[in-house]
Coordinates of C-alpha atoms in Angstrom, one line a residue:
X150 CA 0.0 0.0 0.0
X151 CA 1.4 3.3 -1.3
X152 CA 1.7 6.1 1.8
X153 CA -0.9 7.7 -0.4
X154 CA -3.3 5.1 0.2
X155 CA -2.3 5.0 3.7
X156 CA -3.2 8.5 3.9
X157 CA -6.2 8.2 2.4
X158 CA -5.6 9.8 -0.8
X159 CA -8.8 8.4 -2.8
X160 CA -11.5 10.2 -4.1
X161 CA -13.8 9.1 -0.9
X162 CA -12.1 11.4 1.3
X163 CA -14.0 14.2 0.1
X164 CA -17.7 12.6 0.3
X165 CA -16.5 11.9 4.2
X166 CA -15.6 16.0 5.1
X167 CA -16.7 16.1 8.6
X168 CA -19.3 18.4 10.2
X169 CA -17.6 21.5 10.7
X170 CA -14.9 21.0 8.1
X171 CA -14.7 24.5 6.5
X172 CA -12.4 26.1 4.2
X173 CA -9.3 26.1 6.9
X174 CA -10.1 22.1 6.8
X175 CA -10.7 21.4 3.4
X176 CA -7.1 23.4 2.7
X177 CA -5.3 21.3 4.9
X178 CA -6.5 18.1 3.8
X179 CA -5.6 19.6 -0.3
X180 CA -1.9 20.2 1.3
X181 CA -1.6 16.6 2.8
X182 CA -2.8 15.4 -0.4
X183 CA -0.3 17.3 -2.7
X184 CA 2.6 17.1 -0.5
X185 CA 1.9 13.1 -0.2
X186 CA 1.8 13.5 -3.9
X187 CA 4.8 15.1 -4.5
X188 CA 7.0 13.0 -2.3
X189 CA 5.9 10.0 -3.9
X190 CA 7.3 11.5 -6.9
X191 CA 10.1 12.9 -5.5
X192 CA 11.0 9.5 -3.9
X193 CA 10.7 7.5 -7.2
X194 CA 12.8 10.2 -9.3
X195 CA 15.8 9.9 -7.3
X196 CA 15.6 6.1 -6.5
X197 CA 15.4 5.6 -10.6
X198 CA 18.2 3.7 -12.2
X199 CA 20.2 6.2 -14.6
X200 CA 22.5 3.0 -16.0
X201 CA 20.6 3.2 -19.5
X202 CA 19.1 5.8 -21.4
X203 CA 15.5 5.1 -20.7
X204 CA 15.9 4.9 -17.3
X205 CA 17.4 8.2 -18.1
X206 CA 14.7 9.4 -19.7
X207 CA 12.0 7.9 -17.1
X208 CA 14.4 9.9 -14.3
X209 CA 13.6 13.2 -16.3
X210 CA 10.2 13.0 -17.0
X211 CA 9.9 12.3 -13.0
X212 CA 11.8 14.7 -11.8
X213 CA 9.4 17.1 -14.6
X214 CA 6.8 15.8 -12.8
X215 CA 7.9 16.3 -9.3
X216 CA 8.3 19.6 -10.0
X217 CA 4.9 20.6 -11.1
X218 CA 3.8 18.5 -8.0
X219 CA 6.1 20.8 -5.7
X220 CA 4.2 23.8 -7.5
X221 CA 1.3 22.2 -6.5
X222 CA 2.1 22.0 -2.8
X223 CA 3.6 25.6 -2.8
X224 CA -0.2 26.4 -4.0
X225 CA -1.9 24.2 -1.5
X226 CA 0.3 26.0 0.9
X227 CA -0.8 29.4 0.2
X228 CA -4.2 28.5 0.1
X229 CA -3.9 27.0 3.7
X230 CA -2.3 30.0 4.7
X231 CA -4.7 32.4 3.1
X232 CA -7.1 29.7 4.9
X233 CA -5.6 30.3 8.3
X234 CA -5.7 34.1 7.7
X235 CA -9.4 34.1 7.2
X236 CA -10.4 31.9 10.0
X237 CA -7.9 34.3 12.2
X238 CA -10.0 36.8 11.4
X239 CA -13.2 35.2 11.8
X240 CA -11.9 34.7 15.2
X241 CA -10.9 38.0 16.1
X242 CA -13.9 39.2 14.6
X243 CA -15.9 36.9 16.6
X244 CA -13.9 37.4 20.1
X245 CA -14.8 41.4 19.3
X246 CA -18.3 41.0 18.8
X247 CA -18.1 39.1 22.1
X248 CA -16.1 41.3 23.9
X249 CA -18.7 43.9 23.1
X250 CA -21.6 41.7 24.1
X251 CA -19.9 41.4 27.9
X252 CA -19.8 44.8 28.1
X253 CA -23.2 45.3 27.1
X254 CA -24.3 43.1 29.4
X255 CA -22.4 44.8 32.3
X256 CA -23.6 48.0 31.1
X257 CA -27.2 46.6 31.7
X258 CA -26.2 45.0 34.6
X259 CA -24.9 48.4 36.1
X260 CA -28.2 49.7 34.7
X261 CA -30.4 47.2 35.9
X262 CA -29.1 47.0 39.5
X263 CA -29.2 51.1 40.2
X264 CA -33.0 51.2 38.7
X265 CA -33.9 47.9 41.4
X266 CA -31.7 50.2 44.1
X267 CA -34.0 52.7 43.1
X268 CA -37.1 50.7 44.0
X269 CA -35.8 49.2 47.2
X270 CA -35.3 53.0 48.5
X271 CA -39.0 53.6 47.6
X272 CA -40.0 50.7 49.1
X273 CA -37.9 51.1 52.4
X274 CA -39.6 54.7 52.5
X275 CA -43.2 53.2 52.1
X276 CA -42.1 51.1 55.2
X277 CA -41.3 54.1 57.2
X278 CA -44.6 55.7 56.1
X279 CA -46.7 52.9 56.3
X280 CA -45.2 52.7 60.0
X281 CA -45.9 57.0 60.4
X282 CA -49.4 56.1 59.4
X283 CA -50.0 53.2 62.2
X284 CA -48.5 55.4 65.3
X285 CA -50.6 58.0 64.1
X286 CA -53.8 56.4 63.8
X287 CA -53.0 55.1 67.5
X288 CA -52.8 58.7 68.5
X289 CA -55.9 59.7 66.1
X290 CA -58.0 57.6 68.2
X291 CA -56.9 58.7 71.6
X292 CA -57.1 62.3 70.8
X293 CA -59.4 64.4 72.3
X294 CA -58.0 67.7 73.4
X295 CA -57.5 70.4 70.9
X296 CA -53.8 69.9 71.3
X297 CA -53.8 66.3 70.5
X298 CA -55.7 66.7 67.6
X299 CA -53.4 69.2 66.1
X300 CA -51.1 67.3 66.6
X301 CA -52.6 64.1 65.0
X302 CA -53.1 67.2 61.6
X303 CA -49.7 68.1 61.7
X304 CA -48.0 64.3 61.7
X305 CA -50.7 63.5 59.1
X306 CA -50.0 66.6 56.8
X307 CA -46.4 65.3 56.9
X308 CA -47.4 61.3 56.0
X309 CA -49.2 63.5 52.8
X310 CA -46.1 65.2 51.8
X311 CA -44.3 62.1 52.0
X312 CA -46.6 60.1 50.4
X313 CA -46.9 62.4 47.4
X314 CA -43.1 62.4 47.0
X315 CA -43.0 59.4 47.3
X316 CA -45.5 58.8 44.2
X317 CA -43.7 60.9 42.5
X318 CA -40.1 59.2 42.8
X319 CA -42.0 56.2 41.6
X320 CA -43.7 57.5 38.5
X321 CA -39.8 58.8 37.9
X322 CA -38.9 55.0 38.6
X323 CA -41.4 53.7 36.3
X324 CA -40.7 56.2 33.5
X325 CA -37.0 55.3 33.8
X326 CA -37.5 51.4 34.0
X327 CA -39.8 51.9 30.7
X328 CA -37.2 54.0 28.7
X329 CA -34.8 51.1 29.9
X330 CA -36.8 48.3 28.5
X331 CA -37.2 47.0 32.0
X332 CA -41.2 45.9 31.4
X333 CA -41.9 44.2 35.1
X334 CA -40.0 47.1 37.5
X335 CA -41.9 49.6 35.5
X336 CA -45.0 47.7 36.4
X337 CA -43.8 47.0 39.9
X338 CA -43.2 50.9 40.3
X339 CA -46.6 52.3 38.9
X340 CA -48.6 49.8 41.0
X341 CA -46.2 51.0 43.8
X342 CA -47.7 54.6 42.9
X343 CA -50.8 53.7 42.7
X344 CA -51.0 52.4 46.0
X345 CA -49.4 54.9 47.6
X346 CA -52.0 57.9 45.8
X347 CA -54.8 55.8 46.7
X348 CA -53.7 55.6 50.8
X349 CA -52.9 59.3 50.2
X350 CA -56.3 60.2 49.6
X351 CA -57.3 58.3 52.4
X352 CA -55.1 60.1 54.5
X353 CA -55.9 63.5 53.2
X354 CA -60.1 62.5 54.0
X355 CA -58.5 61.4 57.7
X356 CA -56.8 65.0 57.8
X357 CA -60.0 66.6 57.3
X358 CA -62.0 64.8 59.1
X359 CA -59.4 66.0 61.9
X360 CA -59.3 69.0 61.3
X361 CA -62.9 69.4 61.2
X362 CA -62.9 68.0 64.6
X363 CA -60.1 70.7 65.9
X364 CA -62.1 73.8 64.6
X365 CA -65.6 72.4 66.6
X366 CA -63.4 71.9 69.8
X367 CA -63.8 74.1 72.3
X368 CA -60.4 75.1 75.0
X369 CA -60.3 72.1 76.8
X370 CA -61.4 69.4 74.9
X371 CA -65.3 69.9 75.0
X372 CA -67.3 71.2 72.6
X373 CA -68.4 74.9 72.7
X374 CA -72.2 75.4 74.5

């Protein structure tokens, strides 16, 4: 068996190209195949007898033909090289576009995780309020003297400021997370605004109602004769 044959020089090489064989592979199996080629020929040309002319002549028209062979590997050389060169830049091309990716994706990272900051501050200051609003309904229902009551106005007038910028920073949140792309924080942060107008307005009827009270109580605590 001729080291072509061992090699697998036969047409059926090509019909077996494996999956993912590109250009880089196919070019590298042409060079195997021409530089098997041309050592065969090489090999045979010098071994050659040169003791008659014949032989002679059969030594010349191998070495002839090891020398287009040669020509053939110097071409399936460049081609593997220009092969090489392509897939090099294929890879480079792809580690780039990857590169970029990352950095897109820390960008929105970085994005993502100050918008969710963001949210958790709302939602630690909706804590503190929603705690504002218990003491002072304790104290609502315990006041009776003028004093109290005022006081009860006042602390409730300040759970409506805060509530309303409150709603505010989250319609801002909302907004933002919206421009961003960020679908369920911007509906996380407008339900968080709506919750906090709608206990607002219950608040502000509670502040009337108190202050109603304070303007019908007389010094003392008891209502005027």
């Amino acid at each position: 068996m001729s080291r072509r044959e061992r090699h697998g020089r036969g047409g059926g090489d090509r019909g077996e190209r494996p999956r993912g064989g590109g250009e880089l592979a196919e070019a590298a199996r042409a060079l195997e195949r021409e530089l098997l080629s041309f050592e065969e020929i090489a090999e045979a040309a010098r071994t050659m007898s040169l003791g008659t002319r014949k032989s002679i002549e059969r030594a010349a028209r191998a070495t002839t033909e090891a020398a287009g062979a040669q020509q053939r590997v110097s071409a399936a050389l460049g081609a593997l090289i220009a092969a090489i060169t392509a897939a090099r830049d294929r890879h480079e091309a792809t580690a780039a576009a990857l590169a970029a990716r990352g950095d897109e994706i820390r960008g929105r990272a970085e994005q993502l995780g100050a918008l969710f900051q963001r949210f958790a501050a709302l939602g630690e200051e909706g804590r503190r309020i929603n705690q504002l609003v218990q003491d002072t309904a304790a104290r609502q229902r315990e006041a009776a003297a003028p004093e109290q009551i005022a006081a009860v106005v006042a602390a409730l007038d300040e759970v409506e400021g805060r509530m309303a910028r409150l709603a505010d920073e989250a319609r801002a949140l909302a907004q933002a997370a919206s421009a961003a792309g960020i679908v369920d924080l911007a509906e996380q942060a407008d339900g968080m605004r709506q919750q906090v107008t709608a206990m607002r307005n219950k608040v502000g009827l509670l502040r009337k109602g108190m202050a109603a009270r304070l303007g019908t109580t007389g010094p003392g605590g008891g209502a005027p004769g």
